[in-house]
Short mmCIF file of N, CA and C and ligand atoms in Angstrom, two decimals:
data_model
loop_
_atom_site.label_atom_id
_atom_site.label_comp_id
_atom_site.label_asym_id
_atom_site.label_seq_id
_atom_site.Cartn_x
_atom_site.Cartn_y
_atom_site.Cartn_z
N MET Z 1 0.78 -1.25 0.07
CA MET Z 1 0.11 -0.02 0.01
C MET Z 1 0.81 1.18 0.04
N MET Z 2 1.83 1.29 0.92
CA MET Z 2 2.84 2.51 1.23
C MET Z 2 3.52 2.76 -0.17
N GLU Z 3 4.02 1.30 -0.50
CA GLU Z 3 4.80 1.35 -1.82
C GLU Z 3 3.99 2.00 -3.02
N ASN Z 4 2.53 1.59 -3.36
CA ASN Z 4 1.71 2.15 -3.98
C ASN Z 4 1.81 3.75 -3.96
N MET Z 5 1.55 4.15 -2.81
CA MET Z 5 1.41 5.74 -2.68
C MET Z 5 2.67 6.27 -3.15
N HIS Z 6 3.81 5.85 -2.82
CA HIS Z 6 4.96 6.68 -2.98
C HIS Z 6 5.40 6.44 -4.47
N SER Z 7 4.76 5.37 -5.25
CA SER Z 7 5.21 5.53 -6.61
C SER Z 7 4.07 6.17 -7.49
N GLN Z 8 3.05 6.64 -6.60
CA GLN Z 8 2.02 7.29 -7.48
C GLN Z 8 2.56 8.88 -7.35
N ASN Z 9 3.29 9.25 -6.25
CA ASN Z 9 3.67 10.85 -6.06
C ASN Z 9 4.94 10.91 -7.01
N LEU Z 10 5.47 10.05 -7.14
CA LEU Z 10 6.90 10.45 -8.01
C LEU Z 10 6.59 10.47 -9.56
N PRO Z 11 6.88 11.43 -10.29
CA PRO Z 11 6.86 11.52 -11.48
C PRO Z 11 7.40 10.48 -12.41
N PRO Z 12 6.90 10.02 -13.40
CA PRO Z 12 7.24 8.94 -14.18
C PRO Z 12 8.77 9.20 -14.70
N GLN Z 13 9.72 8.28 -15.06
CA GLN Z 13 11.19 8.39 -15.47
C GLN Z 13 10.88 9.45 -16.46
N ALA Z 14 10.23 9.24 -17.69
CA ALA Z 14 10.50 9.92 -18.75
C ALA Z 14 10.06 11.52 -18.47
N ASP Z 15 9.15 11.56 -17.66
CA ASP Z 15 8.86 13.20 -17.05
C ASP Z 15 10.02 13.72 -16.48
N ARG Z 16 10.59 12.92 -15.40
CA ARG Z 16 11.92 13.47 -14.83
C ARG Z 16 12.91 13.86 -15.70
N ARG Z 17 13.13 13.09 -16.81
CA ARG Z 17 14.19 13.37 -17.84
C ARG Z 17 13.76 14.84 -18.56
N GLY Z 18 12.42 14.85 -18.79
CA GLY Z 18 12.05 16.06 -19.56
C GLY Z 18 12.29 17.15 -18.71
N PHE Z 19 11.89 17.00 -17.41
CA PHE Z 19 12.05 18.39 -16.21
C PHE Z 19 13.63 18.69 -16.29
N PHE Z 20 14.42 17.78 -16.34
CA PHE Z 20 15.85 18.15 -16.41
C PHE Z 20 16.51 18.67 -17.58
N LYS Z 21 15.88 18.29 -18.72
CA LYS Z 21 16.04 18.89 -19.92
C LYS Z 21 15.77 20.19 -20.07
N LYS Z 22 14.66 20.61 -19.54
CA LYS Z 22 14.17 21.65 -19.74
C LYS Z 22 14.90 22.77 -18.65
N THR Z 23 14.99 22.28 -17.59
CA THR Z 23 15.76 23.08 -16.84
C THR Z 23 17.21 23.57 -17.29
N PHE Z 24 17.74 22.44 -17.81
CA PHE Z 24 19.23 22.73 -18.44
C PHE Z 24 19.05 23.55 -19.64
N ALA Z 25 18.03 23.34 -20.33
CA ALA Z 25 17.83 24.41 -21.71
C ALA Z 25 17.66 25.77 -21.03
N THR Z 26 16.88 25.90 -19.97
CA THR Z 26 16.57 27.48 -19.47
C THR Z 26 17.83 27.98 -19.05
N ILE Z 27 18.70 27.45 -18.34
CA ILE Z 27 20.23 27.95 -17.88
C ILE Z 27 21.10 28.37 -18.83
N ILE Z 28 21.16 27.44 -19.96
CA ILE Z 28 21.98 27.61 -21.03
C ILE Z 28 21.44 28.94 -21.70
N GLY Z 29 20.21 28.98 -21.93
CA GLY Z 29 19.47 30.03 -22.68
C GLY Z 29 19.62 31.41 -22.06
N THR Z 30 19.51 31.32 -20.86
CA THR Z 30 19.74 32.62 -19.83
C THR Z 30 21.14 33.06 -19.99
N THR Z 31 21.93 32.09 -19.89
CA THR Z 31 23.42 32.55 -19.98
C THR Z 31 23.86 32.91 -21.20
N ILE Z 32 23.34 32.48 -22.45
CA ILE Z 32 23.68 32.95 -23.55
C ILE Z 32 22.96 34.45 -23.71
N GLY Z 33 21.63 34.54 -23.38
CA GLY Z 33 20.98 36.00 -23.37
C GLY Z 33 21.69 36.86 -22.71
N LEU Z 34 22.37 36.53 -21.55
CA LEU Z 34 22.99 37.68 -20.79
C LEU Z 34 24.36 38.07 -21.19
N PHE Z 35 24.86 37.25 -22.11
CA PHE Z 35 26.40 37.65 -22.71
C PHE Z 35 26.29 38.76 -23.23
N PRO Z 36 25.49 39.18 -24.27
CA PRO Z 36 25.64 40.66 -24.84
C PRO Z 36 25.44 41.97 -23.82
N VAL Z 37 24.57 41.77 -23.00
CA VAL Z 37 24.38 42.34 -21.92
C VAL Z 37 25.81 42.57 -20.82
N VAL Z 38 26.47 41.43 -20.62
CA VAL Z 38 27.46 41.54 -19.66
C VAL Z 38 28.65 42.38 -20.72
N SER Z 39 28.80 41.92 -22.08
CA SER Z 39 29.77 42.74 -22.91
C SER Z 39 29.35 44.21 -22.97
N GLY Z 40 28.28 44.42 -23.02
CA GLY Z 40 27.88 45.82 -23.14
C GLY Z 40 28.28 46.61 -21.89
N LEU Z 41 28.11 46.21 -20.70
CA LEU Z 41 28.34 46.50 -19.42
C LEU Z 41 29.88 46.66 -19.41
N THR Z 42 30.73 45.62 -19.84
CA THR Z 42 32.00 45.76 -19.96
C THR Z 42 32.71 46.74 -20.58
N VAL Z 43 32.06 47.21 -21.74
CA VAL Z 43 32.47 48.29 -22.57
C VAL Z 43 31.90 49.78 -21.97
N PHE Z 44 30.76 49.37 -21.23
CA PHE Z 44 30.24 50.96 -20.59
C PHE Z 44 31.13 51.65 -19.45
N PHE Z 45 31.63 50.18 -18.77
CA PHE Z 45 32.39 50.77 -17.36
C PHE Z 45 33.89 50.77 -17.64
N ASP Z 46 34.27 50.31 -19.01
CA ASP Z 46 35.71 50.40 -19.10
C ASP Z 46 35.98 51.72 -19.82
N PRO Z 47 36.81 52.61 -19.07
CA PRO Z 47 36.83 53.99 -19.52
C PRO Z 47 37.94 53.98 -20.63
N LEU Z 48 38.71 53.02 -20.85
CA LEU Z 48 39.79 52.71 -21.96
C LEU Z 48 38.94 52.92 -23.27
N ARG Z 49 38.02 51.71 -23.26
CA ARG Z 49 37.38 51.65 -24.48
C ARG Z 49 36.16 52.85 -24.80
N ARG Z 50 35.75 53.41 -23.73
CA ARG Z 50 34.74 54.52 -23.81
C ARG Z 50 35.60 55.65 -24.60
N LYS Z 51 36.85 56.01 -24.24
CA LYS Z 51 37.64 56.86 -25.22
C LYS Z 51 37.68 56.46 -26.37
N SER Z 52 37.43 57.33 -27.40
CA SER Z 52 37.34 57.13 -28.94
C SER Z 52 38.77 57.61 -29.40
N SER Z 53 39.48 58.38 -28.82
CA SER Z 53 40.85 58.87 -29.27
C SER Z 53 41.88 58.55 -28.41
N ALA Z 54 43.05 58.85 -29.05
CA ALA Z 54 44.44 58.75 -28.40
C ALA Z 54 45.13 59.69 -29.25
N ARG Z 55 45.98 60.34 -28.65
CA ARG Z 55 46.76 61.34 -29.35
C ARG Z 55 48.19 61.53 -28.74
N GLY Z 56 49.05 62.42 -29.28
CA GLY Z 56 50.18 62.74 -28.47
C GLY Z 56 51.37 62.70 -29.71
N VAL Z 57 52.41 63.30 -29.48
CA VAL Z 57 53.64 63.10 -30.33
C VAL Z 57 54.50 61.86 -30.03
N ILE Z 58 54.59 61.03 -30.91
CA ILE Z 58 55.03 59.78 -30.67
C ILE Z 58 56.02 59.35 -31.57
N ARG Z 59 57.21 58.83 -31.11
CA ARG Z 59 58.41 57.95 -31.97
C ARG Z 59 57.84 56.92 -32.50
N VAL Z 60 58.01 56.84 -33.79
CA VAL Z 60 57.29 55.62 -34.72
C VAL Z 60 58.37 54.75 -35.07
N THR Z 61 59.42 55.25 -35.79
CA THR Z 61 60.58 54.44 -36.32
C THR Z 61 61.66 55.35 -36.45
N THR Z 62 62.55 54.84 -37.23
CA THR Z 62 63.66 55.60 -37.80
C THR Z 62 63.80 55.79 -39.39
N LEU Z 63 64.61 56.74 -39.71
CA LEU Z 63 64.57 56.88 -41.10
C LEU Z 63 65.33 55.57 -41.99
N GLU Z 64 66.13 54.93 -41.18
CA GLU Z 64 66.57 53.56 -41.71
C GLU Z 64 65.46 52.43 -42.13
N ALA Z 65 64.34 52.69 -41.80
CA ALA Z 65 63.39 51.72 -41.97
C ALA Z 65 62.26 52.32 -43.16
N LEU Z 66 62.85 53.38 -43.82
CA LEU Z 66 62.03 54.08 -44.83
C LEU Z 66 62.97 54.42 -45.87
N PRO Z 67 62.89 53.48 -46.90
CA PRO Z 67 63.57 53.55 -48.24
C PRO Z 67 63.15 55.09 -48.94
N ILE Z 68 63.88 55.67 -49.42
CA ILE Z 68 63.40 56.83 -50.14
C ILE Z 68 62.81 56.49 -51.68
N ASP Z 69 61.52 55.83 -51.36
CA ASP Z 69 60.97 55.32 -52.79
C ASP Z 69 59.65 55.85 -52.83
N GLY Z 70 59.14 56.52 -51.80
CA GLY Z 70 57.72 57.00 -51.85
C GLY Z 70 56.57 56.05 -51.68
N VAL Z 71 56.97 54.93 -51.29
CA VAL Z 71 56.05 53.77 -51.23
C VAL Z 71 55.62 54.07 -49.67
N PRO Z 72 54.33 54.03 -49.57
CA PRO Z 72 53.73 54.03 -48.12
C PRO Z 72 53.98 52.40 -47.41
N ARG Z 73 54.42 52.86 -46.02
CA ARG Z 73 54.61 51.60 -45.32
C ARG Z 73 53.78 51.75 -43.77
N LYS Z 74 53.10 50.63 -43.38
CA LYS Z 74 52.39 50.72 -42.28
C LYS Z 74 53.15 50.67 -40.87
N PHE Z 75 52.93 51.35 -39.92
CA PHE Z 75 53.35 51.30 -38.57
C PHE Z 75 52.58 51.27 -37.69
N PRO Z 76 52.76 50.71 -36.54
CA PRO Z 76 51.82 50.48 -35.53
C PRO Z 76 52.27 51.91 -34.72
N VAL Z 77 51.20 52.77 -33.90
CA VAL Z 77 51.45 53.73 -33.14
C VAL Z 77 51.34 53.22 -31.56
N VAL Z 78 52.31 53.27 -30.85
CA VAL Z 78 52.43 52.52 -29.38
C VAL Z 78 52.61 53.64 -28.82
N ALA Z 79 51.96 53.81 -27.45
CA ALA Z 79 52.39 54.64 -26.55
C ALA Z 79 51.76 54.01 -25.18
N SER Z 80 52.04 54.89 -24.10
CA SER Z 80 51.57 54.50 -22.62
C SER Z 80 50.46 55.55 -22.42
N ARG Z 81 49.28 54.68 -21.64
CA ARG Z 81 48.19 55.35 -21.67
C ARG Z 81 47.64 55.22 -20.15
N THR Z 82 47.15 56.15 -19.63
CA THR Z 82 46.53 56.13 -18.39
C THR Z 82 44.98 56.28 -18.23
N ASP Z 83 44.46 55.60 -17.59
CA ASP Z 83 42.77 55.82 -17.58
C ASP Z 83 42.40 56.14 -16.18
N ALA Z 84 41.24 56.05 -15.81
CA ALA Z 84 40.75 56.38 -14.41
C ALA Z 84 41.43 55.45 -13.19
N TRP Z 85 41.81 54.36 -13.94
CA TRP Z 85 42.13 53.14 -12.83
C TRP Z 85 43.37 52.52 -12.90
N ASN Z 86 43.99 52.67 -14.29
CA ASN Z 86 45.19 51.69 -14.64
C ASN Z 86 46.20 52.67 -15.61
N LYS Z 87 47.44 52.38 -15.40
CA LYS Z 87 48.53 52.90 -16.52
C LYS Z 87 48.80 51.79 -17.17
N PHE Z 88 48.70 51.97 -18.51
CA PHE Z 88 48.87 50.93 -19.50
C PHE Z 88 50.37 51.16 -20.17
N THR Z 89 51.23 50.37 -20.09
CA THR Z 89 52.58 50.82 -20.95
C THR Z 89 52.63 50.11 -22.26
N GLU Z 90 53.05 50.98 -23.31
CA GLU Z 90 53.26 50.33 -24.53
C GLU Z 90 51.96 49.79 -25.07
N VAL Z 91 50.95 50.36 -25.32
CA VAL Z 91 49.88 49.56 -25.78
C VAL Z 91 49.70 50.35 -27.38
N PRO Z 92 49.10 49.62 -28.26
CA PRO Z 92 48.88 50.24 -29.61
C PRO Z 92 47.59 51.11 -29.49
N ILE Z 93 47.81 52.25 -30.09
CA ILE Z 93 46.64 53.42 -29.99
C ILE Z 93 46.45 53.75 -31.31
N GLY Z 94 46.86 52.93 -32.35
CA GLY Z 94 46.36 53.37 -33.79
C GLY Z 94 47.51 52.84 -34.69
N ALA Z 95 47.41 53.26 -35.80
CA ALA Z 95 48.41 52.89 -36.93
C ALA Z 95 48.47 53.92 -37.99
N ILE Z 96 49.63 53.98 -38.62
CA ILE Z 96 49.87 55.02 -39.74
C ILE Z 96 50.50 54.57 -41.00
N TYR Z 97 50.49 55.29 -41.99
CA TYR Z 97 51.34 55.06 -43.24
C TYR Z 97 52.33 56.13 -43.03
N LEU Z 98 53.44 55.56 -43.45
CA LEU Z 98 54.45 56.54 -43.64
C LEU Z 98 55.25 56.29 -44.99
N ARG Z 99 55.45 57.50 -45.76
CA ARG Z 99 56.32 57.56 -46.88
C ARG Z 99 57.25 58.59 -47.04
N ARG Z 100 58.48 57.92 -47.40
CA ARG Z 100 59.54 58.73 -47.57
C ARG Z 100 59.86 59.19 -49.16
N THR Z 101 59.98 60.53 -49.28
CA THR Z 101 59.96 61.18 -50.71
C THR Z 101 61.32 61.80 -50.98
N GLY Z 102 61.93 61.86 -50.02
CA GLY Z 102 63.36 62.55 -49.90
C GLY Z 102 64.20 62.47 -48.65
N GLU Z 103 65.54 62.92 -48.72
CA GLU Z 103 66.35 62.80 -47.58
C GLU Z 103 65.68 62.98 -46.07
N ARG Z 104 65.06 64.00 -46.08
CA ARG Z 104 64.42 64.31 -45.05
C ARG Z 104 62.82 64.69 -45.04
N THR Z 105 62.40 64.34 -46.22
CA THR Z 105 60.84 64.70 -46.52
C THR Z 105 59.91 63.25 -46.37
N LEU Z 106 59.14 63.67 -45.29
CA LEU Z 106 58.09 62.31 -45.09
C LEU Z 106 56.76 62.78 -45.19
N GLN Z 107 55.68 62.02 -45.27
CA GLN Z 107 54.37 62.09 -45.30
C GLN Z 107 53.73 61.00 -44.52
N ALA Z 108 52.78 61.45 -43.48
CA ALA Z 108 52.22 60.41 -42.62
C ALA Z 108 50.77 60.70 -42.83
N PHE Z 109 50.11 59.37 -42.77
CA PHE Z 109 48.50 59.36 -42.63
C PHE Z 109 48.14 58.44 -41.74
N ASN Z 110 47.08 58.79 -41.06
CA ASN Z 110 46.23 57.86 -40.00
C ASN Z 110 45.59 56.69 -41.21
N VAL Z 111 45.71 55.41 -40.71
CA VAL Z 111 45.22 54.63 -41.49
C VAL Z 111 43.78 54.26 -41.77
N VAL Z 112 43.05 55.28 -40.81
CA VAL Z 112 41.53 55.10 -40.64
C VAL Z 112 41.04 55.81 -41.81
N CYS Z 113 40.09 55.21 -42.33
CA CYS Z 113 39.25 55.68 -43.63
C CYS Z 113 38.35 56.83 -43.01
N PRO Z 114 38.25 57.96 -43.67
CA PRO Z 114 37.69 59.04 -43.18
C PRO Z 114 35.99 58.94 -43.70
N HIS Z 115 35.51 57.83 -44.32
CA HIS Z 115 34.24 57.64 -44.74
C HIS Z 115 33.82 57.15 -43.43
N ALA Z 116 34.17 55.92 -42.99
CA ALA Z 116 33.19 55.41 -41.65
C ALA Z 116 34.12 54.66 -41.01
N GLY Z 117 35.42 54.92 -40.90
CA GLY Z 117 36.49 54.37 -40.08
C GLY Z 117 37.02 52.89 -40.13
N CYS Z 118 37.19 52.60 -41.29
CA CYS Z 118 37.75 51.08 -41.34
C CYS Z 118 39.11 51.33 -41.69
N ALA Z 119 40.17 50.46 -41.68
CA ALA Z 119 41.32 50.60 -42.01
C ALA Z 119 41.76 50.61 -43.34
N VAL Z 120 42.41 51.44 -43.95
CA VAL Z 120 42.94 51.32 -45.63
C VAL Z 120 44.02 50.39 -45.92
N ASP Z 121 43.88 49.90 -46.72
CA ASP Z 121 44.94 49.04 -47.50
C ASP Z 121 45.81 50.04 -48.62
N PHE Z 122 47.03 49.72 -48.44
CA PHE Z 122 48.00 50.11 -49.48
C PHE Z 122 48.03 48.89 -50.74
N LEU Z 123 47.62 49.19 -51.76
CA LEU Z 123 47.87 48.07 -52.91
C LEU Z 123 49.09 48.43 -53.78
N GLN Z 124 49.98 47.75 -53.33
CA GLN Z 124 51.34 48.01 -54.08
C GLN Z 124 51.29 47.94 -55.68
N GLU Z 125 50.24 47.05 -56.26
CA GLU Z 125 50.06 46.70 -57.56
C GLU Z 125 49.29 47.91 -58.39
N ARG Z 126 48.57 48.72 -57.41
CA ARG Z 126 47.79 49.74 -57.96
C ARG Z 126 48.73 51.19 -57.78
N GLY Z 127 49.59 50.79 -56.76
CA GLY Z 127 50.16 52.26 -56.17
C GLY Z 127 49.12 53.28 -55.72
N SER Z 128 48.05 52.89 -55.15
CA SER Z 128 46.97 53.75 -54.26
C SER Z 128 46.65 52.83 -53.10
N PHE Z 129 45.69 53.56 -52.43
CA PHE Z 129 45.16 52.89 -51.12
C PHE Z 129 43.78 52.68 -51.55
N ARG Z 130 43.21 51.61 -50.94
CA ARG Z 130 41.69 51.18 -51.01
C ARG Z 130 41.24 50.98 -49.88
N CYS Z 131 39.98 51.36 -49.54
CA CYS Z 131 39.19 50.70 -48.37
C CYS Z 131 38.29 49.65 -48.72
N PRO Z 132 38.65 48.49 -47.76
CA PRO Z 132 37.80 47.27 -48.03
C PRO Z 132 36.38 47.27 -47.82
N CYS Z 133 35.87 48.48 -46.85
CA CYS Z 133 34.65 48.57 -46.64
C CYS Z 133 33.83 48.99 -47.57
N HIS Z 134 34.06 50.16 -48.18
CA HIS Z 134 33.06 50.50 -49.38
C HIS Z 134 33.55 51.15 -50.46
N GLU Z 135 35.09 50.71 -50.56
CA GLU Z 135 35.61 50.96 -51.96
C GLU Z 135 35.96 52.58 -52.02
N SER Z 136 36.26 52.88 -50.98
CA SER Z 136 36.79 54.30 -51.52
C SER Z 136 38.31 54.24 -51.73
N THR Z 137 38.94 54.96 -52.55
CA THR Z 137 40.13 54.85 -53.03
C THR Z 137 40.88 56.32 -52.98
N PHE Z 138 42.07 56.07 -52.58
CA PHE Z 138 43.03 57.52 -52.42
C PHE Z 138 44.36 57.23 -53.24
N THR Z 139 44.75 58.31 -53.60
CA THR Z 139 46.26 58.39 -54.33
C THR Z 139 47.38 58.09 -53.46
N VAL Z 140 48.40 57.68 -53.81
CA VAL Z 140 49.66 57.21 -52.90
C VAL Z 140 49.93 58.59 -52.00
N ASP Z 141 49.53 59.88 -52.46
CA ASP Z 141 49.70 60.91 -51.52
C ASP Z 141 48.38 61.20 -50.79
N GLY Z 142 47.32 60.50 -50.61
CA GLY Z 142 46.22 60.48 -49.72
C GLY Z 142 45.23 61.43 -50.34
N LYS Z 143 45.14 61.83 -51.74
CA LYS Z 143 43.89 62.66 -51.96
C LYS Z 143 42.81 61.49 -52.42
N ILE Z 144 41.73 62.00 -52.40
CA ILE Z 144 40.59 61.14 -53.12
C ILE Z 144 40.99 60.73 -54.59
N ASP Z 145 41.04 59.49 -54.72
CA ASP Z 145 41.16 58.93 -56.20
C ASP Z 145 40.15 59.02 -57.00
N ASN Z 146 38.92 58.10 -56.58
CA ASN Z 146 37.97 58.00 -57.57
C ASN Z 146 37.12 59.15 -56.93
N PRO Z 147 36.13 60.07 -57.56
CA PRO Z 147 35.21 61.04 -57.32
C PRO Z 147 34.12 60.22 -56.63
N ASP Z 148 33.84 59.05 -57.21
CA ASP Z 148 32.60 58.30 -56.58
C ASP Z 148 32.71 57.90 -55.10
N SER Z 149 34.09 57.83 -54.79
CA SER Z 149 34.30 57.39 -53.46
C SER Z 149 33.28 57.87 -52.39
N PRO Z 150 33.00 57.07 -51.60
CA PRO Z 150 31.95 57.54 -50.31
C PRO Z 150 32.72 58.68 -49.63
N ALA Z 151 33.98 58.43 -49.54
CA ALA Z 151 34.69 59.33 -48.60
C ALA Z 151 34.64 60.53 -49.03
N LYS Z 152 34.38 61.75 -48.05
CA LYS Z 152 34.30 63.06 -48.40
C LYS Z 152 35.50 63.82 -48.38
N ARG Z 153 36.69 63.33 -47.78
CA ARG Z 153 37.95 63.84 -47.88
C ARG Z 153 38.82 62.85 -48.18
N GLY Z 154 40.33 63.12 -48.37
CA GLY Z 154 41.22 62.53 -48.36
C GLY Z 154 41.63 61.99 -47.29
N LEU Z 155 42.99 61.02 -47.16
CA LEU Z 155 43.39 60.34 -45.98
C LEU Z 155 43.65 61.59 -44.81
N ASP Z 156 43.79 61.17 -43.59
CA ASP Z 156 43.90 62.24 -42.79
C ASP Z 156 45.62 62.24 -42.63
N ASP Z 157 46.21 63.51 -43.09
CA ASP Z 157 47.58 63.60 -42.75
C ASP Z 157 47.94 63.99 -41.33
N LEU Z 158 49.18 63.58 -41.13
CA LEU Z 158 49.49 64.05 -39.95
C LEU Z 158 50.88 64.55 -39.70
N LYS Z 159 51.00 65.62 -38.64
CA LYS Z 159 52.54 66.20 -38.91
C LYS Z 159 53.63 65.08 -38.59
N VAL Z 160 54.81 65.16 -39.27
CA VAL Z 160 55.66 64.12 -38.89
C VAL Z 160 57.03 65.17 -38.88
N VAL Z 161 57.99 64.86 -38.06
CA VAL Z 161 59.16 65.42 -37.88
C VAL Z 161 60.46 64.26 -37.57
N VAL Z 162 61.72 64.69 -38.06
CA VAL Z 162 62.63 63.99 -37.79
C VAL Z 162 63.36 64.70 -36.35
N ARG Z 163 63.71 63.88 -35.62
CA ARG Z 163 64.48 64.48 -34.44
C ARG Z 163 65.95 63.50 -34.26
N ASN Z 164 66.69 64.11 -33.72
CA ASN Z 164 68.08 63.40 -33.63
C ASN Z 164 68.86 62.79 -34.72
N GLY Z 165 68.51 63.60 -35.53
CA GLY Z 165 69.18 62.87 -37.19
C GLY Z 165 68.32 61.77 -37.93
N LYS Z 166 67.60 61.13 -37.38
CA LYS Z 166 67.07 59.92 -37.43
C LYS Z 166 65.68 59.47 -37.03
N GLU Z 167 65.36 59.71 -35.97
CA GLU Z 167 63.92 59.33 -35.27
C GLU Z 167 62.82 59.96 -35.95
N VAL Z 168 61.91 59.34 -36.31
CA VAL Z 168 60.60 59.85 -37.15
C VAL Z 168 59.70 59.84 -36.04
N TRP Z 169 58.97 61.16 -35.87
CA TRP Z 169 58.03 61.19 -34.62
C TRP Z 169 56.95 62.01 -35.38
N VAL Z 170 55.78 61.33 -34.79
CA VAL Z 170 54.53 61.75 -35.68
C VAL Z 170 53.43 62.46 -34.42
N GLU Z 171 52.75 63.49 -35.06
CA GLU Z 171 51.87 63.84 -34.05
C GLU Z 171 50.50 63.09 -34.34
N PHE Z 172 50.15 62.21 -33.40
CA PHE Z 172 49.12 61.48 -33.84
C PHE Z 172 47.70 61.73 -33.19
N GLN Z 173 46.81 61.38 -34.13
CA GLN Z 173 45.44 61.99 -33.82
C GLN Z 173 44.45 61.38 -34.78
N ASN Z 174 43.13 61.14 -33.92
CA ASN Z 174 42.11 60.69 -34.85
C ASN Z 174 41.26 61.78 -35.01
N PHE Z 175 40.36 61.44 -36.35
CA PHE Z 175 39.44 62.62 -36.82
C PHE Z 175 38.20 62.09 -36.92
N GLN Z 176 37.10 62.82 -36.84
CA GLN Z 176 35.95 62.28 -36.84
C GLN Z 176 35.48 61.76 -38.45
N ALA Z 177 34.90 60.53 -38.61
CA ALA Z 177 34.62 60.06 -39.76
C ALA Z 177 33.18 60.70 -40.43
N GLY Z 178 33.14 60.80 -41.71
CA GLY Z 178 32.12 61.27 -42.43
C GLY Z 178 31.73 62.62 -42.71
N HIS Z 179 32.84 63.43 -42.49
CA HIS Z 179 32.83 64.86 -42.71
C HIS Z 179 33.81 65.43 -43.81
N ALA Z 180 33.47 66.29 -44.43
CA ALA Z 180 34.27 66.89 -45.60
C ALA Z 180 35.80 67.55 -44.87
N GLU Z 181 35.49 67.86 -43.81
CA GLU Z 181 36.73 68.63 -43.18
C GLU Z 181 37.22 67.57 -41.94
N LYS Z 182 38.48 67.95 -41.65
CA LYS Z 182 39.09 67.06 -40.49
C LYS Z 182 38.68 67.69 -39.27
N ILE Z 183 37.90 66.98 -38.31
CA ILE Z 183 37.46 67.51 -36.96
C ILE Z 183 38.21 66.56 -36.04
N PRO Z 184 39.21 67.10 -35.20
CA PRO Z 184 39.93 66.13 -34.23
C PRO Z 184 38.94 65.50 -33.27
N ILE Z 185 39.08 64.43 -32.92
CA ILE Z 185 38.25 63.67 -31.64
C ILE Z 185 39.14 64.25 -30.46
N ALA Z 186 38.44 64.64 -29.66
CA ALA Z 186 39.01 65.32 -28.56
C ALA Z 186 39.57 64.08 -27.57
S1 FES G 201 34.72 53.04 -44.31
FE1 FES G 201 36.16 53.18 -46.02
S2 FES G 201 34.80 53.54 -47.77
FE2 FES G 201 33.37 53.20 -46.06
#
């Protein structure tokens, strides 16, 4: 009799399995659902990521790394940064193209496309820059190449100086995308 009552109160084996499956699926679903929220919060609370710009006069390379052939070469821009909580030493804050056209004549461009912020490539075979996102093209000296390009201005050139006879220093800065004029990001 007792045994009968006990077995009546317990759910059948199949029901129990179903219950565990449902619970497991709910836990997984909730965890996956929370992931974007957690990522969003990480970005929101991280002051480094909130900052859209980094700038400064930065030593990028030396003249030895730049043959006098006018061909743009890409260099990372590395600097120390401090945010509200931490000091980061030697972290990449951007990248530039440098081209050397004479003994001490250099040109520097931010790699960021002025249309919407993708990184442009320099195509050796064409001798020009091309943005992979929406096909803006720029001449080797940074001007708009194709007038149908969606970018409203040429590549953002940066001030570059040679110090101590061979060090290449660049005044690194980011600019707002989507405008015809260069508007620095503060
Ligand atoms: S971001 Fe470069 S063309 Fe759109």
